[in-house]
Amino acid sequence: MFFVDFTAYFYSHSPFFLFIFVITKNFRAKIEPLQKYRFSP
């Protein structure tokens, strides 16, 4: 619940920050499978 409150706080104070957070989260989700494939034996 702390994470939800944390996100709501930044969303109410800086929507742009939340936008960057979502973009970074989606980008990281796309990169992780590539890293697993790259470093897998």
PDB file of N, CA and C in Angstrom:
ATOM      1  N   MET A   1       0.831  -1.202   0.000  1.00  0.00           N
ATOM      2  CA  MET A   1       0.000   0.000   0.000  1.00  0.00           C
ATOM      3  C   MET A   1       0.871   1.259   0.000  1.00  0.00           C
ATOM      4  N   PHE A   2       2.073   1.116   0.498  1.00  0.00           N
ATOM      5  CA  PHE A   2       2.985   2.265   0.519  1.00  0.00           C
ATOM      6  C   PHE A   2       3.284   2.723  -0.903  1.00  0.00           C
ATOM      7  N   PHE A   3       3.470   1.763  -1.810  1.00  0.00           N
ATOM      8  CA  PHE A   3       3.780   2.109  -3.200  1.00  0.00           C
ATOM      9  C   PHE A   3       2.610   2.835  -3.848  1.00  0.00           C
ATOM     10  N   VAL A   4       1.389   2.414  -3.528  1.00  0.00           N
ATOM     11  CA  VAL A   4       0.208   3.063  -4.101  1.00  0.00           C
ATOM     12  C   VAL A   4       0.113   4.501  -3.605  1.00  0.00           C
ATOM     13  N   ASP A   5       0.332   4.696  -2.305  1.00  0.00           N
ATOM     14  CA  ASP A   5       0.281   6.048  -1.749  1.00  0.00           C
ATOM     15  C   ASP A   5       1.408   6.901  -2.328  1.00  0.00           C
ATOM     16  N   PHE A   6       2.560   6.283  -2.514  1.00  0.00           N
ATOM     17  CA  PHE A   6       3.709   6.994  -3.073  1.00  0.00           C
ATOM     18  C   PHE A   6       3.410   7.466  -4.492  1.00  0.00           C
ATOM     19  N   THR A   7       2.812   6.590  -5.287  1.00  0.00           N
ATOM     20  CA  THR A   7       2.469   6.955  -6.664  1.00  0.00           C
ATOM     21  C   THR A   7       1.389   8.028  -6.683  1.00  0.00           C
ATOM     22  N   ALA A   8       0.404   7.897  -5.816  1.00  0.00           N
ATOM     23  CA  ALA A   8      -0.675   8.884  -5.767  1.00  0.00           C
ATOM     24  C   ALA A   8      -0.128  10.254  -5.353  1.00  0.00           C
ATOM     25  N   TYR A   9       0.854  10.255  -4.476  1.00  0.00           N
ATOM     26  CA  TYR A   9       1.455  11.520  -4.041  1.00  0.00           C
ATOM     27  C   TYR A   9       2.127  12.226  -5.214  1.00  0.00           C
ATOM     28  N   PHE A  10       2.924  11.490  -5.976  1.00  0.00           N
ATOM     29  CA  PHE A  10       3.617  12.107  -7.106  1.00  0.00           C
ATOM     30  C   PHE A  10       2.655  12.444  -8.234  1.00  0.00           C
ATOM     31  N   TYR A  11       1.592  11.642  -8.358  1.00  0.00           N
ATOM     32  CA  TYR A  11       0.621  11.934  -9.408  1.00  0.00           C
ATOM     33  C   TYR A  11      -0.104  13.243  -9.115  1.00  0.00           C
ATOM     34  N   SER A  12      -0.369  13.500  -7.844  1.00  0.00           N
ATOM     35  CA  SER A  12      -1.083  14.724  -7.481  1.00  0.00           C
ATOM     36  C   SER A  12      -0.146  15.935  -7.513  1.00  0.00           C
ATOM     37  N   HIS A  13       1.158  15.703  -7.339  1.00  0.00           N
ATOM     38  CA  HIS A  13       2.107  16.810  -7.307  1.00  0.00           C
ATOM     39  C   HIS A  13       2.833  16.986  -8.643  1.00  0.00           C
ATOM     40  N   SER A  14       3.071  15.886  -9.326  1.00  0.00           N
ATOM     41  CA  SER A  14       3.812  15.980 -10.586  1.00  0.00           C
ATOM     42  C   SER A  14       3.389  14.861 -11.531  1.00  0.00           C
ATOM     43  N   PRO A  15       2.344  15.084 -12.326  1.00  0.00           N
ATOM     44  CA  PRO A  15       1.889  14.059 -13.276  1.00  0.00           C
ATOM     45  C   PRO A  15       2.981  13.694 -14.276  1.00  0.00           C
ATOM     46  N   PHE A  16       3.851  14.647 -14.590  1.00  0.00           N
ATOM     47  CA  PHE A  16       4.923  14.367 -15.540  1.00  0.00           C
ATOM     48  C   PHE A  16       5.865  13.296 -14.991  1.00  0.00           C
ATOM     49  N   PHE A  17       6.103  13.329 -13.679  1.00  0.00           N
ATOM     50  CA  PHE A  17       6.960  12.323 -13.051  1.00  0.00           C
ATOM     51  C   PHE A  17       6.342  10.940 -13.187  1.00  0.00           C
ATOM     52  N   LEU A  18       5.032  10.856 -12.991  1.00  0.00           N
ATOM     53  CA  LEU A  18       4.346   9.574 -13.122  1.00  0.00           C
ATOM     54  C   LEU A  18       4.417   9.088 -14.565  1.00  0.00           C
ATOM     55  N   PHE A  19       4.315  10.004 -15.518  1.00  0.00           N
ATOM     56  CA  PHE A  19       4.411   9.639 -16.928  1.00  0.00           C
ATOM     57  C   PHE A  19       5.781   9.038 -17.234  1.00  0.00           C
ATOM     58  N   ILE A  20       6.833   9.667 -16.728  1.00  0.00           N
ATOM     59  CA  ILE A  20       8.188   9.149 -16.939  1.00  0.00           C
ATOM     60  C   ILE A  20       8.342   7.792 -16.262  1.00  0.00           C
ATOM     61  N   PHE A  21       7.733   7.635 -15.073  1.00  0.00           N
ATOM     62  CA  PHE A  21       7.827   6.374 -14.348  1.00  0.00           C
ATOM     63  C   PHE A  21       7.177   5.250 -15.140  1.00  0.00           C
ATOM     64  N   VAL A  22       6.023   5.517 -15.743  1.00  0.00           N
ATOM     65  CA  VAL A  22       5.317   4.493 -16.522  1.00  0.00           C
ATOM     66  C   VAL A  22       6.130   4.121 -17.761  1.00  0.00           C
ATOM     67  N   ILE A  23       6.694   5.125 -18.424  1.00  0.00           N
ATOM     68  CA  ILE A  23       7.507   4.857 -19.617  1.00  0.00           C
ATOM     69  C   ILE A  23       8.725   4.016 -19.246  1.00  0.00           C
ATOM     70  N   THR A  24       9.374   4.368 -18.128  1.00  0.00           N
ATOM     71  CA  THR A  24      10.553   3.617 -17.700  1.00  0.00           C
ATOM     72  C   THR A  24      10.178   2.191 -17.328  1.00  0.00           C
ATOM     73  N   LYS A  25       9.024   2.025 -16.683  1.00  0.00           N
ATOM     74  CA  LYS A  25       8.588   0.693 -16.282  1.00  0.00           C
ATOM     75  C   LYS A  25       8.303  -0.172 -17.510  1.00  0.00           C
ATOM     76  N   ASN A  26       7.634   0.399 -18.506  1.00  0.00           N
ATOM     77  CA  ASN A  26       7.336  -0.354 -19.723  1.00  0.00           C
ATOM     78  C   ASN A  26       8.618  -0.679 -20.483  1.00  0.00           C
ATOM     79  N   PHE A  27       9.544   0.282 -20.534  1.00  0.00           N
ATOM     80  CA  PHE A  27      10.812   0.063 -21.228  1.00  0.00           C
ATOM     81  C   PHE A  27      11.608  -1.046 -20.546  1.00  0.00           C
ATOM     82  N   ARG A  28      11.621  -1.031 -19.218  1.00  0.00           N
ATOM     83  CA  ARG A  28      12.356  -2.045 -18.467  1.00  0.00           C
ATOM     84  C   ARG A  28      11.729  -3.417 -18.671  1.00  0.00           C
ATOM     85  N   ALA A  29      10.411  -3.467 -18.759  1.00  0.00           N
ATOM     86  CA  ALA A  29       9.723  -4.741 -18.966  1.00  0.00           C
ATOM     87  C   ALA A  29      10.082  -5.337 -20.325  1.00  0.00           C
ATOM     88  N   LYS A  30      10.362  -4.476 -21.301  1.00  0.00           N
ATOM     89  CA  LYS A  30      10.737  -4.967 -22.628  1.00  0.00           C
ATOM     90  C   LYS A  30      12.204  -5.385 -22.666  1.00  0.00           C
ATOM     91  N   ILE A  31      13.035  -4.761 -21.845  1.00  0.00           N
ATOM     92  CA  ILE A  31      14.472  -5.042 -21.864  1.00  0.00           C
ATOM     93  C   ILE A  31      14.815  -6.304 -21.070  1.00  0.00           C
ATOM     94  N   GLU A  32      14.098  -6.579 -19.989  1.00  0.00           N
ATOM     95  CA  GLU A  32      14.420  -7.725 -19.140  1.00  0.00           C
ATOM     96  C   GLU A  32      14.441  -9.051 -19.900  1.00  0.00           C
ATOM     97  N   PRO A  33      13.450  -9.358 -20.747  1.00  0.00           N
ATOM     98  CA  PRO A  33      13.505 -10.622 -21.496  1.00  0.00           C
ATOM     99  C   PRO A  33      14.737 -10.702 -22.392  1.00  0.00           C
ATOM    100  N   LEU A  34      15.172  -9.559 -22.929  1.00  0.00           N
ATOM    101  CA  LEU A  34      16.365  -9.565 -23.772  1.00  0.00           C
ATOM    102  C   LEU A  34      17.606  -9.878 -22.948  1.00  0.00           C
ATOM    103  N   GLN A  35      17.675  -9.351 -21.735  1.00  0.00           N
ATOM    104  CA  GLN A  35      18.821  -9.621 -20.872  1.00  0.00           C
ATOM    105  C   GLN A  35      18.848 -11.089 -20.457  1.00  0.00           C
ATOM    106  N   LYS A  36      17.684 -11.657 -20.176  1.00  0.00           N
ATOM    107  CA  LYS A  36      17.624 -13.068 -19.801  1.00  0.00           C
ATOM    108  C   LYS A  36      18.076 -13.939 -20.970  1.00  0.00           C
ATOM    109  N   TYR A  37      17.678 -13.557 -22.163  1.00  0.00           N
ATOM    110  CA  TYR A  37      18.061 -14.325 -23.351  1.00  0.00           C
ATOM    111  C   TYR A  37      19.557 -14.177 -23.630  1.00  0.00           C
ATOM    112  N   ARG A  38      20.081 -12.999 -23.377  1.00  0.00           N
ATOM    113  CA  ARG A  38      21.482 -12.723 -23.679  1.00  0.00           C
ATOM    114  C   ARG A  38      22.415 -13.448 -22.715  1.00  0.00           C
ATOM    115  N   PHE A  39      22.087 -13.427 -21.415  1.00  0.00           N
ATOM    116  CA  PHE A  39      22.981 -13.995 -20.410  1.00  0.00           C
ATOM    117  C   PHE A  39      22.655 -15.449 -20.086  1.00  0.00           C
ATOM    118  N   SER A  40      21.642 -15.998 -20.726  1.00  0.00           N
ATOM    119  CA  SER A  40      21.313 -17.399 -20.459  1.00  0.00           C
ATOM    120  C   SER A  40      22.342 -18.301 -21.128  1.00  0.00           C
ATOM    121  N   PRO A  41      22.803 -19.346 -20.461  1.00  0.00           N
ATOM    122  CA  PRO A  41      23.806 -20.257 -21.025  1.00  0.00           C
ATOM    123  C   PRO A  41      23.247 -21.088 -22.172  1.00  0.00           C
TER     124      PRO A  41
END
